[in-house]
Short mmCIF file of C-alpha atoms in Angstrom, two decimals:
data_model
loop_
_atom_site.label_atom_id
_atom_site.label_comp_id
_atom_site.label_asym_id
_atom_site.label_seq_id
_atom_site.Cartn_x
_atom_site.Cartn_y
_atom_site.Cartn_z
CA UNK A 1 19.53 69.47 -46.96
CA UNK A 2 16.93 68.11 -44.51
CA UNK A 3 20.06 65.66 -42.92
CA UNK A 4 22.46 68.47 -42.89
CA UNK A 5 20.13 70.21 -40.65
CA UNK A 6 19.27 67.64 -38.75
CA UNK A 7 23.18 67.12 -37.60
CA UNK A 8 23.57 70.91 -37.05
CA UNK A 9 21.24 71.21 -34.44
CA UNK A 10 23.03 68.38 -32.46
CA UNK A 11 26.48 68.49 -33.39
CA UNK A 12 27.27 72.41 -35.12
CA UNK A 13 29.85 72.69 -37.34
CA UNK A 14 29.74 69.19 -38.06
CA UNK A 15 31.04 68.21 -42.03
CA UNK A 16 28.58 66.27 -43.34
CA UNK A 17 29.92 63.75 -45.72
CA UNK A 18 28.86 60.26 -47.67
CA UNK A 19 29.99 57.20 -46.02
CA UNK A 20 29.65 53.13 -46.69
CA UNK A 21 28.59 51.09 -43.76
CA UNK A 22 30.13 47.78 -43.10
CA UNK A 23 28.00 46.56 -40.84
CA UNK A 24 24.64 45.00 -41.76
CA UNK A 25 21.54 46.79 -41.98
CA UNK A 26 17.53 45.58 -43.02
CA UNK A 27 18.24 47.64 -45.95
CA UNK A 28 19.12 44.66 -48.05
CA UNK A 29 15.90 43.22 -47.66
CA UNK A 30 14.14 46.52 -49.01
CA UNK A 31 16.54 47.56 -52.03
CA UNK A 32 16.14 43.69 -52.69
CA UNK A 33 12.22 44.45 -53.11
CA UNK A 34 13.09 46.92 -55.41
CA UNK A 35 12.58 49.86 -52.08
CA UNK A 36 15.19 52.83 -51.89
CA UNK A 37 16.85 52.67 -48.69
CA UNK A 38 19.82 54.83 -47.44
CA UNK A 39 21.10 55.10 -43.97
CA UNK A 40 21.59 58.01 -41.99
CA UNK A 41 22.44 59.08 -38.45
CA UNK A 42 24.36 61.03 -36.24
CA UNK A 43 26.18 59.26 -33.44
CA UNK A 44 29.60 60.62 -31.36
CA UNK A 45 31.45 58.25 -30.21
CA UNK A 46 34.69 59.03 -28.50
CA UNK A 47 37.40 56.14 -27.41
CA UNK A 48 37.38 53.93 -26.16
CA UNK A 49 33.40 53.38 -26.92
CA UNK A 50 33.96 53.38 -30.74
CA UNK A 51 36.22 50.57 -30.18
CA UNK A 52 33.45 48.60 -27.98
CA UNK A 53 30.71 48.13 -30.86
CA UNK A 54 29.11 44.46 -31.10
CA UNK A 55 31.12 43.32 -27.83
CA UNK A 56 29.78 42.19 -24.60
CA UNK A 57 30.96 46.14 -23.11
CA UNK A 58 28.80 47.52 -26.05
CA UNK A 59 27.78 51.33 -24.94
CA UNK A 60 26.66 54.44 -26.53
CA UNK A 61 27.04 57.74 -24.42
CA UNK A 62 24.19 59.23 -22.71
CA UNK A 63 24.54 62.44 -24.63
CA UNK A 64 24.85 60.96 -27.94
CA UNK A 65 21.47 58.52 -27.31
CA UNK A 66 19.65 62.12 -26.42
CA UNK A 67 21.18 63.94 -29.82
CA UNK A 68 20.01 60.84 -31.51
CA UNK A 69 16.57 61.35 -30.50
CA UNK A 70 16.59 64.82 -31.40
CA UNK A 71 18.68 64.41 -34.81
CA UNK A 72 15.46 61.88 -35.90
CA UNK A 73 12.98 64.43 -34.10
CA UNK A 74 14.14 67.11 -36.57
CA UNK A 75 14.63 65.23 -39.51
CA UNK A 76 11.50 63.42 -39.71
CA UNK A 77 9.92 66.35 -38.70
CA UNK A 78 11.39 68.37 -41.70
CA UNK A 79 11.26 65.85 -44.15
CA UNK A 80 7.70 65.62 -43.54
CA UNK A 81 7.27 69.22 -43.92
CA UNK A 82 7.05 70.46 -40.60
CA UNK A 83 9.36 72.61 -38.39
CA UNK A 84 12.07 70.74 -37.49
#
């Protein structure tokens, strides 16, 4: 519930669904330490960024960094019991 609201405030009327990551992420290390980890997060990307990840043109939009810093503003902020 807490990461459905979180992506509602920055992108409404969003479907929030499960995904698998193929990319690599510290979480290895942690579930390998016997830690629960899970991944969350909220980026847009529209082409032809999407297509640009891990190459020398890398780029995330300006708008998207700012949602990011909000999505993890009201998340943490509402996991933690506060008002998100």
């Amino acid at each position: 519930e807490s990461l459905r609201n979180a992506i509602e405030v920055v992108q409404p009327g969003a479907i929030v669904k499960p995904s698998m990551s193929s990319g690599g992420t510290d979480g290895r290390e942690f579930r390998s330490a016997g830690i629960p980890t899970y991944g969350a997060g909220a980026i847009t990307l529209v082409r032809p960024d999407d297509f640009r990840a891990h190459g020398i043109d890398e780029r995330l939009p300006i708008k998207s960094y700012f949602d990011q810093l909000i999505f993890w503003d009201v998340l943490l902020k509402d996991l933690a019991g506060g008002q998100g």
